[in-house]
mmCIF file with all atom_site columns, C-alpha atoms in Angstrom:
data_model
loop_
_atom_site.group_PDB
_atom_site.id
_atom_site.type_symbol
_atom_site.label_atom_id
_atom_site.label_alt_id
_atom_site.label_comp_id
_atom_site.label_asym_id
_atom_site.label_entity_id
_atom_site.label_seq_id
_atom_site.pdbx_PDB_ins_code
_atom_site.Cartn_x
_atom_site.Cartn_y
_atom_site.Cartn_z
_atom_site.occupancy
_atom_site.B_iso_or_equiv
_atom_site.pdbx_formal_charge
_atom_site.auth_seq_id
_atom_site.auth_comp_id
_atom_site.auth_asym_id
_atom_site.auth_atom_id
_atom_site.pdbx_PDB_model_num
ATOM 1   C CA . UNK A 1 1   ? -6.728  -13.297 9.820   1.00 37.00 ? 25  UNK A CA 1
ATOM 2   C CA . UNK A 1 2   ? -4.160  -12.301 7.187   1.00 44.00 ? 26  UNK A CA 1
ATOM 3   C CA . UNK A 1 3   ? -3.647  -8.576  6.793   1.00 55.00 ? 27  UNK A CA 1
ATOM 4   C CA . UNK A 1 4   ? -4.484  -7.473  3.151   1.00 74.00 ? 28  UNK A CA 1
ATOM 5   C CA . UNK A 1 5   ? -3.726  -4.131  1.727   1.00 89.00 ? 29  UNK A CA 1
ATOM 6   C CA . UNK A 1 6   ? -1.190  -2.214  -0.253  1.00 93.00 ? 30  UNK A CA 1
ATOM 7   C CA . UNK A 1 7   ? 2.637   -2.716  0.934   1.00 94.00 ? 31  UNK A CA 1
ATOM 8   C CA . UNK A 1 8   ? 4.947   0.247   1.111   1.00 95.00 ? 32  UNK A CA 1
ATOM 9   C CA . UNK A 1 9   ? 6.606   0.515   -2.272  1.00 96.00 ? 33  UNK A CA 1
ATOM 10  C CA . UNK A 1 10  ? 3.346   -0.988  -3.984  1.00 96.00 ? 34  UNK A CA 1
ATOM 11  C CA . UNK A 1 11  ? 1.043   0.574   -6.358  1.00 96.00 ? 35  UNK A CA 1
ATOM 12  C CA . UNK A 1 12  ? -2.018  2.074   -4.717  1.00 96.00 ? 36  UNK A CA 1
ATOM 13  C CA . UNK A 1 13  ? -5.328  0.825   -5.882  1.00 94.00 ? 37  UNK A CA 1
ATOM 14  C CA . UNK A 1 14  ? -7.167  3.152   -8.158  1.00 95.00 ? 38  UNK A CA 1
ATOM 15  C CA . UNK A 1 15  ? -10.639 4.292   -7.389  1.00 97.00 ? 39  UNK A CA 1
ATOM 16  C CA . UNK A 1 16  ? -13.669 6.143   -8.506  1.00 97.00 ? 40  UNK A CA 1
ATOM 17  C CA . UNK A 1 17  ? -15.853 7.255   -5.470  1.00 98.00 ? 41  UNK A CA 1
ATOM 18  C CA . UNK A 1 18  ? -18.663 9.789   -4.991  1.00 98.00 ? 42  UNK A CA 1
ATOM 19  C CA . UNK A 1 19  ? -17.778 12.881  -3.120  1.00 98.00 ? 43  UNK A CA 1
ATOM 20  C CA . UNK A 1 20  ? -19.903 15.137  -1.182  1.00 98.00 ? 44  UNK A CA 1
ATOM 21  C CA . UNK A 1 21  ? -19.426 17.833  -3.461  1.00 97.00 ? 45  UNK A CA 1
ATOM 22  C CA . UNK A 1 22  ? -21.549 15.869  -6.037  1.00 97.00 ? 46  UNK A CA 1
ATOM 23  C CA . UNK A 1 23  ? -18.634 14.951  -8.169  1.00 98.00 ? 47  UNK A CA 1
ATOM 24  C CA . UNK A 1 24  ? -17.084 11.585  -8.871  1.00 98.00 ? 48  UNK A CA 1
ATOM 25  C CA . UNK A 1 25  ? -13.459 11.527  -7.828  1.00 98.00 ? 49  UNK A CA 1
ATOM 26  C CA . UNK A 1 26  ? -11.052 9.276   -9.485  1.00 97.00 ? 50  UNK A CA 1
ATOM 27  C CA . UNK A 1 27  ? -7.407  8.825   -8.064  1.00 98.00 ? 51  UNK A CA 1
ATOM 28  C CA . UNK A 1 28  ? -5.795  8.625   -11.381 1.00 96.00 ? 52  UNK A CA 1
ATOM 29  C CA . UNK A 1 29  ? -6.941  12.139  -12.333 1.00 97.00 ? 53  UNK A CA 1
ATOM 30  C CA . UNK A 1 30  ? -5.263  13.458  -9.244  1.00 98.00 ? 54  UNK A CA 1
ATOM 31  C CA . UNK A 1 31  ? -1.958  11.571  -9.973  1.00 97.00 ? 55  UNK A CA 1
ATOM 32  C CA . UNK A 1 32  ? -2.023  13.090  -13.454 1.00 96.00 ? 56  UNK A CA 1
ATOM 33  C CA . UNK A 1 33  ? -1.593  16.486  -12.287 1.00 96.00 ? 57  UNK A CA 1
ATOM 34  C CA . UNK A 1 34  ? -0.088  16.377  -8.719  1.00 98.00 ? 58  UNK A CA 1
ATOM 35  C CA . UNK A 1 35  ? 3.321   15.495  -7.016  1.00 97.00 ? 59  UNK A CA 1
ATOM 36  C CA . UNK A 1 36  ? 1.493   13.581  -4.112  1.00 98.00 ? 60  UNK A CA 1
ATOM 37  C CA . UNK A 1 37  ? -1.803  12.514  -2.952  1.00 98.00 ? 61  UNK A CA 1
ATOM 38  C CA . UNK A 1 38  ? -2.630  11.830  0.817   1.00 98.00 ? 62  UNK A CA 1
ATOM 39  C CA . UNK A 1 39  ? -5.643  9.573   1.381   1.00 98.00 ? 63  UNK A CA 1
ATOM 40  C CA . UNK A 1 40  ? -7.085  9.516   4.684   1.00 98.00 ? 64  UNK A CA 1
ATOM 41  C CA . UNK A 1 41  ? -9.559  7.119   5.911   1.00 98.00 ? 65  UNK A CA 1
ATOM 42  C CA . UNK A 1 42  ? -12.077 8.880   8.222   1.00 98.00 ? 66  UNK A CA 1
ATOM 43  C CA . UNK A 1 43  ? -15.695 9.095   9.248   1.00 98.00 ? 67  UNK A CA 1
ATOM 44  C CA . UNK A 1 44  ? -18.084 11.471  10.755  1.00 97.00 ? 68  UNK A CA 1
ATOM 45  C CA . UNK A 1 45  ? -18.600 10.056  14.331  1.00 93.00 ? 69  UNK A CA 1
ATOM 46  C CA . UNK A 1 46  ? -15.003 9.024   15.490  1.00 96.00 ? 70  UNK A CA 1
ATOM 47  C CA . UNK A 1 47  ? -13.626 11.043  18.362  1.00 97.00 ? 71  UNK A CA 1
ATOM 48  C CA . UNK A 1 48  ? -9.992  10.745  16.945  1.00 98.00 ? 72  UNK A CA 1
ATOM 49  C CA . UNK A 1 49  ? -11.128 12.030  13.436  1.00 98.00 ? 73  UNK A CA 1
ATOM 50  C CA . UNK A 1 50  ? -12.666 14.970  15.274  1.00 97.00 ? 74  UNK A CA 1
ATOM 51  C CA . UNK A 1 51  ? -9.369  15.568  17.289  1.00 97.00 ? 75  UNK A CA 1
ATOM 52  C CA . UNK A 1 52  ? -7.269  15.713  14.056  1.00 98.00 ? 76  UNK A CA 1
ATOM 53  C CA . UNK A 1 53  ? -9.678  17.446  11.639  1.00 97.00 ? 77  UNK A CA 1
ATOM 54  C CA . UNK A 1 54  ? -8.257  20.809  12.075  1.00 97.00 ? 78  UNK A CA 1
ATOM 55  C CA . UNK A 1 55  ? -4.730  19.397  11.632  1.00 98.00 ? 79  UNK A CA 1
ATOM 56  C CA . UNK A 1 56  ? -5.923  17.649  8.435   1.00 98.00 ? 80  UNK A CA 1
ATOM 57  C CA . UNK A 1 57  ? -7.223  20.926  7.141   1.00 98.00 ? 81  UNK A CA 1
ATOM 58  C CA . UNK A 1 58  ? -4.000  22.720  8.032   1.00 98.00 ? 82  UNK A CA 1
ATOM 59  C CA . UNK A 1 59  ? -1.919  19.991  6.112   1.00 98.00 ? 83  UNK A CA 1
ATOM 60  C CA . UNK A 1 60  ? -4.129  20.564  3.034   1.00 98.00 ? 84  UNK A CA 1
ATOM 61  C CA . UNK A 1 61  ? -3.531  24.215  3.204   1.00 98.00 ? 85  UNK A CA 1
ATOM 62  C CA . UNK A 1 62  ? 0.027   24.218  3.695   1.00 98.00 ? 86  UNK A CA 1
ATOM 63  C CA . UNK A 1 63  ? 0.833   21.701  0.901   1.00 98.00 ? 87  UNK A CA 1
ATOM 64  C CA . UNK A 1 64  ? -1.762  22.200  -1.712  1.00 97.00 ? 88  UNK A CA 1
ATOM 65  C CA . UNK A 1 65  ? 0.115   24.833  -3.637  1.00 97.00 ? 89  UNK A CA 1
ATOM 66  C CA . UNK A 1 66  ? 3.148   22.478  -3.752  1.00 97.00 ? 90  UNK A CA 1
ATOM 67  C CA . UNK A 1 67  ? 1.455   19.774  -5.922  1.00 97.00 ? 91  UNK A CA 1
ATOM 68  C CA . UNK A 1 68  ? -0.336  17.914  -3.176  1.00 98.00 ? 92  UNK A CA 1
ATOM 69  C CA . UNK A 1 69  ? -3.961  16.951  -1.979  1.00 98.00 ? 93  UNK A CA 1
ATOM 70  C CA . UNK A 1 70  ? -5.566  15.421  0.724   1.00 98.00 ? 94  UNK A CA 1
ATOM 71  C CA . UNK A 1 71  ? -8.580  12.953  -0.013  1.00 98.00 ? 95  UNK A CA 1
ATOM 72  C CA . UNK A 1 72  ? -10.919 11.933  2.861   1.00 98.00 ? 96  UNK A CA 1
ATOM 73  C CA . UNK A 1 73  ? -12.671 8.600   2.327   1.00 98.00 ? 97  UNK A CA 1
ATOM 74  C CA . UNK A 1 74  ? -15.357 7.197   4.661   1.00 98.00 ? 98  UNK A CA 1
ATOM 75  C CA . UNK A 1 75  ? -15.615 3.205   4.336   1.00 98.00 ? 99  UNK A CA 1
ATOM 76  C CA . UNK A 1 76  ? -17.842 2.808   7.407   1.00 98.00 ? 100 UNK A CA 1
ATOM 77  C CA . UNK A 1 77  ? -20.959 0.747   7.428   1.00 97.00 ? 101 UNK A CA 1
ATOM 78  C CA . UNK A 1 78  ? -23.765 3.303   7.335   1.00 96.00 ? 102 UNK A CA 1
ATOM 79  C CA . UNK A 1 79  ? -26.399 0.705   7.975   1.00 96.00 ? 103 UNK A CA 1
ATOM 80  C CA . UNK A 1 80  ? -25.076 0.124   11.342  1.00 95.00 ? 104 UNK A CA 1
ATOM 81  C CA . UNK A 1 81  ? -23.705 3.437   11.852  1.00 96.00 ? 105 UNK A CA 1
ATOM 82  C CA . UNK A 1 82  ? -26.184 6.033   10.668  1.00 96.00 ? 106 UNK A CA 1
ATOM 83  C CA . UNK A 1 83  ? -24.017 8.935   11.555  1.00 96.00 ? 107 UNK A CA 1
ATOM 84  C CA . UNK A 1 84  ? -21.756 7.878   8.710   1.00 96.00 ? 108 UNK A CA 1
ATOM 85  C CA . UNK A 1 85  ? -24.447 7.981   6.002   1.00 97.00 ? 109 UNK A CA 1
ATOM 86  C CA . UNK A 1 86  ? -23.661 9.925   2.696   1.00 97.00 ? 110 UNK A CA 1
ATOM 87  C CA . UNK A 1 87  ? -26.204 12.546  3.680   1.00 97.00 ? 111 UNK A CA 1
ATOM 88  C CA . UNK A 1 88  ? -24.508 13.117  7.129   1.00 98.00 ? 112 UNK A CA 1
ATOM 89  C CA . UNK A 1 89  ? -21.147 13.050  5.347   1.00 98.00 ? 113 UNK A CA 1
ATOM 90  C CA . UNK A 1 90  ? -22.433 16.310  3.280   1.00 98.00 ? 114 UNK A CA 1
ATOM 91  C CA . UNK A 1 91  ? -23.473 17.962  6.591   1.00 98.00 ? 115 UNK A CA 1
ATOM 92  C CA . UNK A 1 92  ? -20.236 17.130  8.250   1.00 98.00 ? 116 UNK A CA 1
ATOM 93  C CA . UNK A 1 93  ? -17.888 18.402  5.158   1.00 98.00 ? 117 UNK A CA 1
ATOM 94  C CA . UNK A 1 94  ? -20.298 21.777  5.263   1.00 98.00 ? 118 UNK A CA 1
ATOM 95  C CA . UNK A 1 95  ? -20.268 22.243  9.208   1.00 97.00 ? 119 UNK A CA 1
ATOM 96  C CA . UNK A 1 96  ? -16.431 21.500  9.372   1.00 98.00 ? 120 UNK A CA 1
ATOM 97  C CA . UNK A 1 97  ? -15.609 23.415  6.178   1.00 98.00 ? 121 UNK A CA 1
ATOM 98  C CA . UNK A 1 98  ? -13.620 20.688  4.771   1.00 98.00 ? 122 UNK A CA 1
ATOM 99  C CA . UNK A 1 99  ? -11.094 21.944  2.410   1.00 98.00 ? 123 UNK A CA 1
ATOM 100 C CA . UNK A 1 100 ? -10.305 18.518  0.572   1.00 98.00 ? 124 UNK A CA 1
ATOM 101 C CA . UNK A 1 101 ? -12.742 16.140  -0.970  1.00 98.00 ? 125 UNK A CA 1
ATOM 102 C CA . UNK A 1 102 ? -14.648 13.868  1.289   1.00 98.00 ? 126 UNK A CA 1
ATOM 103 C CA . UNK A 1 103 ? -15.576 10.519  -0.613  1.00 98.00 ? 127 UNK A CA 1
ATOM 104 C CA . UNK A 1 104 ? -17.878 7.679   0.346   1.00 98.00 ? 128 UNK A CA 1
ATOM 105 C CA . UNK A 1 105 ? -16.630 3.886   0.042   1.00 98.00 ? 129 UNK A CA 1
ATOM 106 C CA . UNK A 1 106 ? -19.800 2.269   0.314   1.00 97.00 ? 130 UNK A CA 1
ATOM 107 C CA . UNK A 1 107 ? -18.538 -1.170  -0.789  1.00 97.00 ? 131 UNK A CA 1
ATOM 108 C CA . UNK A 1 108 ? -15.541 -0.883  1.614   1.00 97.00 ? 132 UNK A CA 1
ATOM 109 C CA . UNK A 1 109 ? -13.380 -2.250  -1.547  1.00 97.00 ? 133 UNK A CA 1
ATOM 110 C CA . UNK A 1 110 ? -11.109 0.679   -1.383  1.00 97.00 ? 134 UNK A CA 1
ATOM 111 C CA . UNK A 1 111 ? -10.432 0.483   2.315   1.00 97.00 ? 135 UNK A CA 1
ATOM 112 C CA . UNK A 1 112 ? -9.957  -3.307  2.049   1.00 96.00 ? 136 UNK A CA 1
ATOM 113 C CA . UNK A 1 113 ? -7.487  -2.614  -1.024  1.00 96.00 ? 137 UNK A CA 1
ATOM 114 C CA . UNK A 1 114 ? -5.392  0.083   0.779   1.00 97.00 ? 138 UNK A CA 1
ATOM 115 C CA . UNK A 1 115 ? -5.353  -2.124  3.996   1.00 97.00 ? 139 UNK A CA 1
ATOM 116 C CA . UNK A 1 116 ? -7.030  0.520   6.050   1.00 97.00 ? 140 UNK A CA 1
ATOM 117 C CA . UNK A 1 117 ? -7.622  -0.439  9.785   1.00 96.00 ? 141 UNK A CA 1
ATOM 118 C CA . UNK A 1 118 ? -8.635  2.880   11.488  1.00 97.00 ? 142 UNK A CA 1
ATOM 119 C CA . UNK A 1 119 ? -10.029 6.229   11.285  1.00 98.00 ? 143 UNK A CA 1
ATOM 120 C CA . UNK A 1 120 ? -8.075  8.368   10.814  1.00 98.00 ? 144 UNK A CA 1
ATOM 121 C CA . UNK A 1 121 ? -5.403  6.450   9.029   1.00 98.00 ? 145 UNK A CA 1
ATOM 122 C CA . UNK A 1 122 ? -3.265  8.176   6.316   1.00 98.00 ? 146 UNK A CA 1
ATOM 123 C CA . UNK A 1 123 ? -1.660  6.761   3.107   1.00 98.00 ? 147 UNK A CA 1
ATOM 124 C CA . UNK A 1 124 ? 0.627   8.891   1.210   1.00 98.00 ? 148 UNK A CA 1
ATOM 125 C CA . UNK A 1 125 ? 1.223   8.193   -2.555  1.00 98.00 ? 149 UNK A CA 1
ATOM 126 C CA . UNK A 1 126 ? 3.941   9.797   -4.775  1.00 97.00 ? 150 UNK A CA 1
ATOM 127 C CA . UNK A 1 127 ? 2.969   10.844  -8.315  1.00 96.00 ? 151 UNK A CA 1
ATOM 128 C CA . UNK A 1 128 ? 3.502   7.485   -9.718  1.00 97.00 ? 152 UNK A CA 1
ATOM 129 C CA . UNK A 1 129 ? 0.776   5.982   -7.323  1.00 97.00 ? 153 UNK A CA 1
ATOM 130 C CA . UNK A 1 130 ? 3.238   4.371   -4.988  1.00 97.00 ? 154 UNK A CA 1
ATOM 131 C CA . UNK A 1 131 ? 2.362   4.070   -1.468  1.00 97.00 ? 155 UNK A CA 1
ATOM 132 C CA . UNK A 1 132 ? 5.306   5.780   0.391   1.00 97.00 ? 156 UNK A CA 1
ATOM 133 C CA . UNK A 1 133 ? 3.887   6.232   3.979   1.00 98.00 ? 157 UNK A CA 1
ATOM 134 C CA . UNK A 1 134 ? 1.065   4.641   5.791   1.00 97.00 ? 158 UNK A CA 1
ATOM 135 C CA . UNK A 1 135 ? -0.255  5.216   9.542   1.00 97.00 ? 159 UNK A CA 1
ATOM 136 C CA . UNK A 1 136 ? -0.443  8.009   11.964  1.00 97.00 ? 160 UNK A CA 1
ATOM 137 C CA . UNK A 1 137 ? -0.911  11.579  11.254  1.00 98.00 ? 161 UNK A CA 1
ATOM 138 C CA . UNK A 1 138 ? 1.289   12.631  14.407  1.00 98.00 ? 162 UNK A CA 1
ATOM 139 C CA . UNK A 1 139 ? 2.309   11.537  17.805  1.00 97.00 ? 163 UNK A CA 1
ATOM 140 C CA . UNK A 1 140 ? -0.077  13.237  19.745  1.00 96.00 ? 164 UNK A CA 1
ATOM 141 C CA . UNK A 1 141 ? -4.050  13.028  19.041  1.00 95.00 ? 165 UNK A CA 1
ATOM 142 C CA . UNK A 1 142 ? -5.000  14.819  22.166  1.00 95.00 ? 166 UNK A CA 1
ATOM 143 C CA . UNK A 1 143 ? -2.819  17.928  22.177  1.00 94.00 ? 167 UNK A CA 1
ATOM 144 C CA . UNK A 1 144 ? -1.815  19.350  18.988  1.00 94.00 ? 168 UNK A CA 1
ATOM 145 C CA . UNK A 1 145 ? 0.469   21.860  20.658  1.00 95.00 ? 169 UNK A CA 1
ATOM 146 C CA . UNK A 1 146 ? 2.336   18.908  22.248  1.00 96.00 ? 170 UNK A CA 1
ATOM 147 C CA . UNK A 1 147 ? 3.099   17.117  19.037  1.00 96.00 ? 171 UNK A CA 1
ATOM 148 C CA . UNK A 1 148 ? 6.624   15.733  18.963  1.00 96.00 ? 172 UNK A CA 1
ATOM 149 C CA . UNK A 1 149 ? 6.816   14.213  15.681  1.00 96.00 ? 173 UNK A CA 1
ATOM 150 C CA . UNK A 1 150 ? 4.328   15.140  12.614  1.00 97.00 ? 174 UNK A CA 1
ATOM 151 C CA . UNK A 1 151 ? 5.058   12.027  10.789  1.00 97.00 ? 175 UNK A CA 1
ATOM 152 C CA . UNK A 1 152 ? 2.395   12.648  7.987   1.00 98.00 ? 176 UNK A CA 1
ATOM 153 C CA . UNK A 1 153 ? 3.819   16.185  7.475   1.00 98.00 ? 177 UNK A CA 1
ATOM 154 C CA . UNK A 1 154 ? 7.255   15.004  7.189   1.00 98.00 ? 178 UNK A CA 1
ATOM 155 C CA . UNK A 1 155 ? 6.585   12.272  4.906   1.00 98.00 ? 179 UNK A CA 1
ATOM 156 C CA . UNK A 1 156 ? 4.674   14.869  2.523   1.00 98.00 ? 180 UNK A CA 1
ATOM 157 C CA . UNK A 1 157 ? 7.678   17.084  2.498   1.00 98.00 ? 181 UNK A CA 1
ATOM 158 C CA . UNK A 1 158 ? 9.955   14.292  1.858   1.00 98.00 ? 182 UNK A CA 1
ATOM 159 C CA . UNK A 1 159 ? 8.018   13.028  -1.111  1.00 97.00 ? 183 UNK A CA 1
ATOM 160 C CA . UNK A 1 160 ? 7.634   16.688  -2.546  1.00 98.00 ? 184 UNK A CA 1
ATOM 161 C CA . UNK A 1 161 ? 11.388  17.096  -2.214  1.00 97.00 ? 185 UNK A CA 1
ATOM 162 C CA . UNK A 1 162 ? 12.238  13.752  -3.676  1.00 95.00 ? 186 UNK A CA 1
ATOM 163 C CA . UNK A 1 163 ? 13.767  12.438  -0.671  1.00 94.00 ? 187 UNK A CA 1
ATOM 164 C CA . UNK A 1 164 ? 13.347  8.895   0.900   1.00 92.00 ? 188 UNK A CA 1
ATOM 165 C CA . UNK A 1 165 ? 10.547  8.692   3.423   1.00 93.00 ? 189 UNK A CA 1
ATOM 166 C CA . UNK A 1 166 ? 11.640  7.457   6.856   1.00 92.00 ? 190 UNK A CA 1
ATOM 167 C CA . UNK A 1 167 ? 10.010  5.899   8.710   1.00 95.00 ? 191 UNK A CA 1
ATOM 168 C CA . UNK A 1 168 ? 7.507   4.660   6.185   1.00 96.00 ? 192 UNK A CA 1
ATOM 169 C CA . UNK A 1 169 ? 4.986   3.061   8.737   1.00 96.00 ? 193 UNK A CA 1
ATOM 170 C CA . UNK A 1 170 ? 3.725   4.232   12.224  1.00 96.00 ? 194 UNK A CA 1
ATOM 171 C CA . UNK A 1 171 ? 0.688   2.010   13.545  1.00 96.00 ? 195 UNK A CA 1
ATOM 172 C CA . UNK A 1 172 ? -2.267  4.414   13.361  1.00 96.00 ? 196 UNK A CA 1
ATOM 173 C CA . UNK A 1 173 ? -4.332  5.359   16.375  1.00 94.00 ? 197 UNK A CA 1
ATOM 174 C CA . UNK A 1 174 ? -8.052  5.680   16.293  1.00 96.00 ? 198 UNK A CA 1
ATOM 175 C CA . UNK A 1 175 ? -11.348 3.954   16.021  1.00 97.00 ? 199 UNK A CA 1
ATOM 176 C CA . UNK A 1 176 ? -11.661 0.589   14.182  1.00 97.00 ? 200 UNK A CA 1
ATOM 177 C CA . UNK A 1 177 ? -13.187 0.679   10.750  1.00 97.00 ? 201 UNK A CA 1
ATOM 178 C CA . UNK A 1 178 ? -16.837 -0.391  11.006  1.00 97.00 ? 202 UNK A CA 1
ATOM 179 C CA . UNK A 1 179 ? -17.083 -3.166  8.584   1.00 97.00 ? 203 UNK A CA 1
ATOM 180 C CA . UNK A 1 180 ? -20.218 -4.606  7.107   1.00 93.00 ? 204 UNK A CA 1
ATOM 181 C CA . UNK A 1 181 ? -21.057 -8.128  8.302   1.00 91.00 ? 205 UNK A CA 1
#
């Protein structure tokens, strides 16, 4: 099967998706006012998402005053995986006190357009909507204190300071996205 999605250096697909906060979120609106946007494909039930959740919230806290936001998107098939229903997403966002928007990609079009494969998988966009980084959050899912390289954090810092991103891709670790049949 040919891999689809946005290539590094390509324009990220625009989207309008409903959020657990009751609003509709439009990528272009974020890009109009921010220096960088991180999109993380995630879900409620993936053990890797749960391992990374506090780190994602820390990244949002650390960079939000520097013109950055993180946006979580759940593309999983909620018919086969009811834990990922929109109602359960609302409960998940509240229970875990998410400090970033959590959106629902019911059609899975956004996940396909980005080329998402795993949860969690991050995509970093600069203010022009160009994909600068894709992949892992860091190199140690199990032990936050033992992280050797915080790939996503480093990429965000590089984009915000106008430096080139290296590396631009690290294969994501996590659960496969639960595609609709």
